[in-house]
Short mmCIF file of C-alpha atoms (C1' of nucleotides) in Angstrom, two decimals:
data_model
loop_
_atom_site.label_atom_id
_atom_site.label_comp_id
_atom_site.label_asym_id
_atom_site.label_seq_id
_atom_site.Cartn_x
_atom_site.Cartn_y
_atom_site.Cartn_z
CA UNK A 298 0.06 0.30 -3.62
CA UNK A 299 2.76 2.37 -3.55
CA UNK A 300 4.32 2.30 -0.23
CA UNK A 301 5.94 5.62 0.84
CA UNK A 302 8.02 6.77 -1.89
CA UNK A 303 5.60 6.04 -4.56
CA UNK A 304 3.41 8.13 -2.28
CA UNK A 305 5.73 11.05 -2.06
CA UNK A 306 6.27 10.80 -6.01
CA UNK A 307 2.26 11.13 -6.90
CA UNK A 308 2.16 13.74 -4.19
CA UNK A 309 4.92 15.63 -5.56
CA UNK A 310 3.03 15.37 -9.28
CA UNK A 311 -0.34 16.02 -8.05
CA UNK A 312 1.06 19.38 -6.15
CA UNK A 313 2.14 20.49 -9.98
CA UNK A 314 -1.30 20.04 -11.61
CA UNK A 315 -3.95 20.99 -8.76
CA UNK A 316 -2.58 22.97 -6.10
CA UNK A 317 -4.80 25.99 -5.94
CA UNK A 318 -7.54 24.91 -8.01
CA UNK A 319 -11.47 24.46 -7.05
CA UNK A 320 -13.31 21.78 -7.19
CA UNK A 321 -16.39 22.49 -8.97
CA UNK A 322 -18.03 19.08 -9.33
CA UNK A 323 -17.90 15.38 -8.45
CA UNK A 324 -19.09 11.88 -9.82
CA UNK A 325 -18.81 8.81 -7.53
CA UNK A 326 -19.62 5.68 -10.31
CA UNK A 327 -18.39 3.52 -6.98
CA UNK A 328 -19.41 4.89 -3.68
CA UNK A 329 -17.40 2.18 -1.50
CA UNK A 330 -14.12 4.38 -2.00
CA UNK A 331 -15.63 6.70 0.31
CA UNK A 332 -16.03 6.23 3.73
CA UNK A 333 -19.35 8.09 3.55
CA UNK A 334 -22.59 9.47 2.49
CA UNK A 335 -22.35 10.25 -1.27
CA UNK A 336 -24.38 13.04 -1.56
CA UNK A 337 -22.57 14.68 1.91
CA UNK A 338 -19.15 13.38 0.09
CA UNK A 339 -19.80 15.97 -2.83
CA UNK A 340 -21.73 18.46 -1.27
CA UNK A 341 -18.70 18.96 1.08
CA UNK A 342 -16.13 18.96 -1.76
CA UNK A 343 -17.93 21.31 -4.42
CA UNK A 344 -16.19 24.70 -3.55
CA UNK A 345 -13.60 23.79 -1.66
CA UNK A 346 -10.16 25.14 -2.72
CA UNK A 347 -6.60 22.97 -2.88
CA UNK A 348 -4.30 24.55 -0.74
CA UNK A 349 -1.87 22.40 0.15
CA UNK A 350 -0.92 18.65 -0.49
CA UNK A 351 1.04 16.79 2.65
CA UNK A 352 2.01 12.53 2.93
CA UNK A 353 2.01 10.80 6.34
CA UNK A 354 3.43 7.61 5.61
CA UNK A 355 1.43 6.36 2.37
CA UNK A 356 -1.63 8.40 2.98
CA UNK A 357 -2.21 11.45 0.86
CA UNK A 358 -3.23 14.27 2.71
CA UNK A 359 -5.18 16.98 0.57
CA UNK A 360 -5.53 20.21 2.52
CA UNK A 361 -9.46 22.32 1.44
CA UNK A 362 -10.28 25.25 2.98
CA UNK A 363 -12.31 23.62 5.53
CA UNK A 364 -11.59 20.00 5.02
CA UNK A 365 -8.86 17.19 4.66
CA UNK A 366 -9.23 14.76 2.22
CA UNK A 367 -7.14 11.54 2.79
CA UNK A 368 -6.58 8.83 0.29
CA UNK A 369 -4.72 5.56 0.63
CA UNK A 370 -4.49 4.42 -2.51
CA UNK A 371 -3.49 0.83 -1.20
CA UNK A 372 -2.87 -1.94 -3.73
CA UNK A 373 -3.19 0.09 -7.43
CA UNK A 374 -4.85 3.35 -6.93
CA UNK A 375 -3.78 5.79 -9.36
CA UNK A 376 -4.54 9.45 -10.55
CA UNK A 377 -5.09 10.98 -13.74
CA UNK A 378 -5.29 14.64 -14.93
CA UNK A 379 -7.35 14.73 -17.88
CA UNK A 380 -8.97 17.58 -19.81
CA UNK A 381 -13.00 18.02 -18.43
CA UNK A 382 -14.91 15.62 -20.91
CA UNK A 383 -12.27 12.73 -20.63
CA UNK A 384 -14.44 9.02 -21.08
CA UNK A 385 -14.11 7.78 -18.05
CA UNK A 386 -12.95 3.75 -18.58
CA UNK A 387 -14.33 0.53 -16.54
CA UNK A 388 -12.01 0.95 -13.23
CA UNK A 389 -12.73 4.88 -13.12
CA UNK A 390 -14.18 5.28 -9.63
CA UNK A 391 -14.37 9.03 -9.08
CA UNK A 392 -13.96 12.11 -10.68
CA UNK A 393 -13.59 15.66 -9.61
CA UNK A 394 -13.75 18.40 -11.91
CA UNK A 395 -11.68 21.31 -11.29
CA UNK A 396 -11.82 25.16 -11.69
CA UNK A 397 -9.13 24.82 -14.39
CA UNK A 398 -11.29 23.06 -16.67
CA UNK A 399 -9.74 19.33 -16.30
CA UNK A 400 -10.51 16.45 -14.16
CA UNK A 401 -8.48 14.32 -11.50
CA UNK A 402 -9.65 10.91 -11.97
CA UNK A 403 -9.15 8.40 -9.24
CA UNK A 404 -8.34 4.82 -10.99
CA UNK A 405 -8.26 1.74 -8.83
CA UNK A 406 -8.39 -2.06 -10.53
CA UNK A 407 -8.80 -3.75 -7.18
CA UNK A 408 -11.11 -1.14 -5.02
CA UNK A 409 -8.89 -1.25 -2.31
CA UNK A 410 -8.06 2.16 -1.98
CA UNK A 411 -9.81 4.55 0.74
CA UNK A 412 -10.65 8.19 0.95
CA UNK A 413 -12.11 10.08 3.94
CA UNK A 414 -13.04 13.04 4.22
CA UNK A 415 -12.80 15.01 7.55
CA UNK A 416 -13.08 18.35 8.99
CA UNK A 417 -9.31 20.13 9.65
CA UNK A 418 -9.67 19.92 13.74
CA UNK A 419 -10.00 16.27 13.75
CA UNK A 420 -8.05 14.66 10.97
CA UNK A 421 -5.01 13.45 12.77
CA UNK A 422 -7.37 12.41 15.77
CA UNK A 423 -10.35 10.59 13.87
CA UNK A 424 -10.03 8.56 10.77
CA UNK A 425 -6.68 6.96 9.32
CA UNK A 426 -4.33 8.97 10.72
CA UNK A 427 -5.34 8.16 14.71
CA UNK A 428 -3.21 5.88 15.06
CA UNK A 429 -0.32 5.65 12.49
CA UNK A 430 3.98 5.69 13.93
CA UNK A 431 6.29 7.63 12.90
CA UNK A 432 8.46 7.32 9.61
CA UNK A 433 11.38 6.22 9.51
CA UNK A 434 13.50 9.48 9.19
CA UNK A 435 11.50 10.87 12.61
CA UNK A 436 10.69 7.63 14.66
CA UNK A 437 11.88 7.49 18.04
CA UNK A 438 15.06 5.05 18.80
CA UNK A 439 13.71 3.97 22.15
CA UNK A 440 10.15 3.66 21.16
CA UNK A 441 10.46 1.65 18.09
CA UNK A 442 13.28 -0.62 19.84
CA UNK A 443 10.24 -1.25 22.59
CA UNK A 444 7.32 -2.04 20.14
CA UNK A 445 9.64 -4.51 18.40
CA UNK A 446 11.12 -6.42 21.09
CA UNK A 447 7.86 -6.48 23.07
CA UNK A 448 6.63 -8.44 20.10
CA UNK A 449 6.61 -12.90 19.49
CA UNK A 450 6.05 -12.44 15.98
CA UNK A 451 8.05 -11.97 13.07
CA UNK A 452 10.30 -8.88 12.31
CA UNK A 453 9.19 -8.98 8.92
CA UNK A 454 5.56 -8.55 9.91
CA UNK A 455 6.30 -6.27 12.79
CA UNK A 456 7.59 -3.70 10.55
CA UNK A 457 4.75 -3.89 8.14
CA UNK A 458 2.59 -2.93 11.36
CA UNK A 459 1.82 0.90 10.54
CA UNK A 460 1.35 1.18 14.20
CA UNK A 461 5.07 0.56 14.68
CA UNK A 462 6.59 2.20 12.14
CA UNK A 463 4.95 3.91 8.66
CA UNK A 464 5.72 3.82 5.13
CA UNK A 465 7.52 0.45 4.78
CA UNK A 466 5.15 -2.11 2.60
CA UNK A 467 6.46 -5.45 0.82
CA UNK A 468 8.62 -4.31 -0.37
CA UNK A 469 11.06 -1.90 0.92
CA UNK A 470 10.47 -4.07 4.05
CA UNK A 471 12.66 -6.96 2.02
CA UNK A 472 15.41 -4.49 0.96
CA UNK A 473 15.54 -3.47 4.90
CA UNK A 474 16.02 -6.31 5.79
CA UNK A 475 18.19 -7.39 3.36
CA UNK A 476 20.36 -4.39 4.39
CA UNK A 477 20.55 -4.70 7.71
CA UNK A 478 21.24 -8.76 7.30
CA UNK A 479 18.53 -9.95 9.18
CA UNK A 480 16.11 -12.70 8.86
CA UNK A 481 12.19 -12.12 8.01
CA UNK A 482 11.37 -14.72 10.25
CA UNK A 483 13.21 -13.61 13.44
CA UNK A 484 10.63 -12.80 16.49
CA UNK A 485 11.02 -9.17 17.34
CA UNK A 486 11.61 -10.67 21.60
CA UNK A 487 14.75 -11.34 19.69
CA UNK A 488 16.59 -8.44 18.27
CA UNK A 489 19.02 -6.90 19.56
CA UNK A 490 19.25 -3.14 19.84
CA UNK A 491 22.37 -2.98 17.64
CA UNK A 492 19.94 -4.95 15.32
CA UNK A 493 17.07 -2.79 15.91
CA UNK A 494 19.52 0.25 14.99
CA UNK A 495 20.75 -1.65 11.75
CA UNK A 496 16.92 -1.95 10.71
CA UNK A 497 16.29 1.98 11.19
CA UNK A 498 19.37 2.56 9.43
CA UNK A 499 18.52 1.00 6.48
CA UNK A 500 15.07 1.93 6.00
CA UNK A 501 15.86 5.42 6.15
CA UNK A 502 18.50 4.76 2.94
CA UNK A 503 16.37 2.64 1.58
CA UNK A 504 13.21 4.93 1.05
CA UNK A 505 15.70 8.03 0.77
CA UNK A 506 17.27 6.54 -2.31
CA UNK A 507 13.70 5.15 -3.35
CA UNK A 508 12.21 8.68 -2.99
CA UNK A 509 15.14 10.25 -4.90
CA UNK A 510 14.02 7.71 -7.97
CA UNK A 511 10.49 8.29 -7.90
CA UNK A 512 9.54 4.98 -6.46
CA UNK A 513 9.69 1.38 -7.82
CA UNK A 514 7.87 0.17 -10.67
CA UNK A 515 6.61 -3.46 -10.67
CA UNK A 516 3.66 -4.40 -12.98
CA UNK A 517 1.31 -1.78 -13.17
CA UNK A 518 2.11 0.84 -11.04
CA UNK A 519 2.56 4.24 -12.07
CA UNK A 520 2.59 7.29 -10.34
CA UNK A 521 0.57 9.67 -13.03
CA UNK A 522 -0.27 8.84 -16.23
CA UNK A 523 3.20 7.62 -17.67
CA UNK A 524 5.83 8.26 -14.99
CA UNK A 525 7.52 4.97 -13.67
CA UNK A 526 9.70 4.78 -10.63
CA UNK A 527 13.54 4.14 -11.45
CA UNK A 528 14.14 2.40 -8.16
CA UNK A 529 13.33 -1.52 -9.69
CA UNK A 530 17.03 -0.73 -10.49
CA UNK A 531 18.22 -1.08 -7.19
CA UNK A 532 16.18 -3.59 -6.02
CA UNK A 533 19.41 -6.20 -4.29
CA UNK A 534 16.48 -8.99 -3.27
CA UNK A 535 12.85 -8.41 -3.85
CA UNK A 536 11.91 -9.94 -7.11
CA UNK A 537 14.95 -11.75 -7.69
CA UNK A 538 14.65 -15.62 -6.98
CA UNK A 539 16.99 -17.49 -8.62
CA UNK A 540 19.78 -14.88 -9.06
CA UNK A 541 22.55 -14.29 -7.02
CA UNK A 542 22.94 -12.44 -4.43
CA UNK A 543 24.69 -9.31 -5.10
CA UNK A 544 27.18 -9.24 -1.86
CA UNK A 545 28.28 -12.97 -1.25
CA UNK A 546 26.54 -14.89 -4.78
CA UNK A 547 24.09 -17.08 -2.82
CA UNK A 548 20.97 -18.07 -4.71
CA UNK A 549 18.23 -15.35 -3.37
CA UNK A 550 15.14 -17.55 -2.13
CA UNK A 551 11.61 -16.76 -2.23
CA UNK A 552 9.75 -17.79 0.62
CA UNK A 553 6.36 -17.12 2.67
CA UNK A 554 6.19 -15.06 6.09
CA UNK A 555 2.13 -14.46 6.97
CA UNK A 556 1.41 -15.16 3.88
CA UNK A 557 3.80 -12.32 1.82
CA UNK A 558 6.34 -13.32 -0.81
CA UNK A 559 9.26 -12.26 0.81
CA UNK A 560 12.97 -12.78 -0.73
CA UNK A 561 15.97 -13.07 1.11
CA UNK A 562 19.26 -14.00 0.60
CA UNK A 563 19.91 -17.21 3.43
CA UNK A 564 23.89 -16.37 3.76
CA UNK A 565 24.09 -12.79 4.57
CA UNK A 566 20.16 -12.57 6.51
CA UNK A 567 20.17 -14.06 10.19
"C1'" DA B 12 -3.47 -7.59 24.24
"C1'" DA B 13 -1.71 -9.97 20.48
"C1'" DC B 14 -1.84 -13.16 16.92
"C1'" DG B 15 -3.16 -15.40 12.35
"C1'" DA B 16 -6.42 -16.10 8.91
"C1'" DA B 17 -9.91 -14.33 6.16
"C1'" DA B 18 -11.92 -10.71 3.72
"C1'" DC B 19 -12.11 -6.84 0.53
"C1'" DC B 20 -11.55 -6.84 -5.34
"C1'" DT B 21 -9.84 -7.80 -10.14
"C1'" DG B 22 -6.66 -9.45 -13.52
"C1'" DC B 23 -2.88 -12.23 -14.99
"C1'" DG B 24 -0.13 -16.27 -15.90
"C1'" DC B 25 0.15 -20.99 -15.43
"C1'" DG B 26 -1.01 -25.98 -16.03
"C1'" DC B 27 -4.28 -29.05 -17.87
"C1'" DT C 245 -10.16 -21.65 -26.04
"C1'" DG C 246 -11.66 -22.44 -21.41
"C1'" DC C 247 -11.29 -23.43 -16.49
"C1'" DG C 248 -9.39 -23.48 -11.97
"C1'" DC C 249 -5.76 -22.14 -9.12
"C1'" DG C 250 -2.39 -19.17 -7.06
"C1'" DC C 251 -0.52 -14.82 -7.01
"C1'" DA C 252 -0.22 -9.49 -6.56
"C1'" DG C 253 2.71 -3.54 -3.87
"C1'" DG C 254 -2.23 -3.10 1.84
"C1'" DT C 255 -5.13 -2.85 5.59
"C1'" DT C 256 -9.17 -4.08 8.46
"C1'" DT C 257 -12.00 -7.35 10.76
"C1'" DC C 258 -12.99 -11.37 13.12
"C1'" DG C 259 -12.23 -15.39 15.90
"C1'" DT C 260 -9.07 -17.46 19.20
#
DNA sequence: AACGAAACCTGCGCGC
DNA sequence: TGCGCGCAGGTTTCGT
């Protein structure tokens, strides 16, 4: 998946094409997307106007008249806005039909992606939302400083906690890091609040100037049909083993933390 | 409570 | 060409 400012981009794009429009019909060709009953997933849908499309962190948060869909698209979850009568193709999952006469088409190679669907009182208290931080932009300083240094494991994996802090993913998590010059593997017992500010700071930049690009591209991602993210072009770490780093010239590593690739660069990230 | 590993899926690139 | 392995942007679940 995305992480937030892919997010933001394919909410920005759908807002475009299906704001206002009805959903007249759906087909679920694989029902484990959902996080219930089929027949109750349609039923509930068929009718139900789009009035308004919001993002907490990287969930999607689709606004009906009476309900709030929410979709993580997780790993490669994608959208596409095709005219009604569209073939569908082998990692097709779902497809609503809309007043306008096309379809959105929800597109997912590895199944990962989730959508629930839950009434407007309890969507940010049941569900995926119940629990999810703040982002970046409107965490609170004292807060975040105490979930991270209450913490024995690694910064890196810390701030991939959506718990702690939401919208950061593989990563932007690297390029935070990077920014801020501190090591993946440091235990969160041991940064500093100076650090802790350094880390906020540049995740904020970090997904503003991501946003501003439309996200990062890397293999297959895309936010609609066509439209790639511009930010691979400021990528300083992630993805780059081997080259150099672009403040000091030291060889960027890649290396493991739980089990993610993660890239830094060992002169300038303590 | 908090941690790490495994699980959920499929496709791709690599070495043999 | 085929096979097995490791890898991929995320999150939840399970065992310790």
């Amino acid at each position: 998946m995305p992480e937030l400012p892919e997010v933001e981009t394919v909410r920005r794009t759908l807002e475009t094409l299906i704001l206002d429009k009805t959903i007249t019909e759906v087909e679920i060709l694989y029902p484990k997307i959902i996080q219930m009953d089929e027949h109750e997933f349609s039923e509930r849908l068929i009718g139900q106007k789009i009035n308004r499309i919001d993002r907490m962190g990287k969930h999607l948060i689709i606004h009906l008249d009476h309900d709030v869909l929410i979709v993580h698209l997780r790993m490669e979850g994608r959208f596409f806005y095709h005219p009604r009568g569209t073939r569908l193709t082998k990692h097709d999952h779902l497809c609503f039909h809309l007043s306008d006469g096309m379809q959105l088409t929800y597109h997912d190679v590895r199944k990962f992606g989730t959508m629930h669907l839950i009434s407007q009182k309890d969507y940010l208290t049941q569900g995926p939302l119940k629990d999810l931080a703040k982002e970046p932009n409107e965490i609170d300083f004292q807060e975040f400083k105490a979930l991270i240094q209450k913490r024995k494991t690694e910064i890196k994996a810390i701030l991939l906690d959506q718990k702690v802090i939401s919208g950061l993913g593989n990563i932007y998590v690297d390029e935070t890091l990077f920014r801020a010059g501190i090591d993946p593997t440091r235990l969160g017992i041991h940064i500093t609040d100076l650090e802790v500010n350094k880390i906020l700071d540049a995740a904020k930049l970090v997904l503003e100037k991501a946003i501003l690009l439309g996200g990062t591209t890397i293999r297959t991602f895309e936010a609609m049909d066509g439209v790639h993210g511009r930010f691979q072009n400021e990528l300083m770490v992630h993805t780059k083993a081997g080259e150099p780093c672009p403040i000091c010239g030291t060889t960027i590593i890649k290396t493991k933390v739980k089990g993610r690739g993660t890239y830094v660069c060992p002169t300038c990230q303590h």
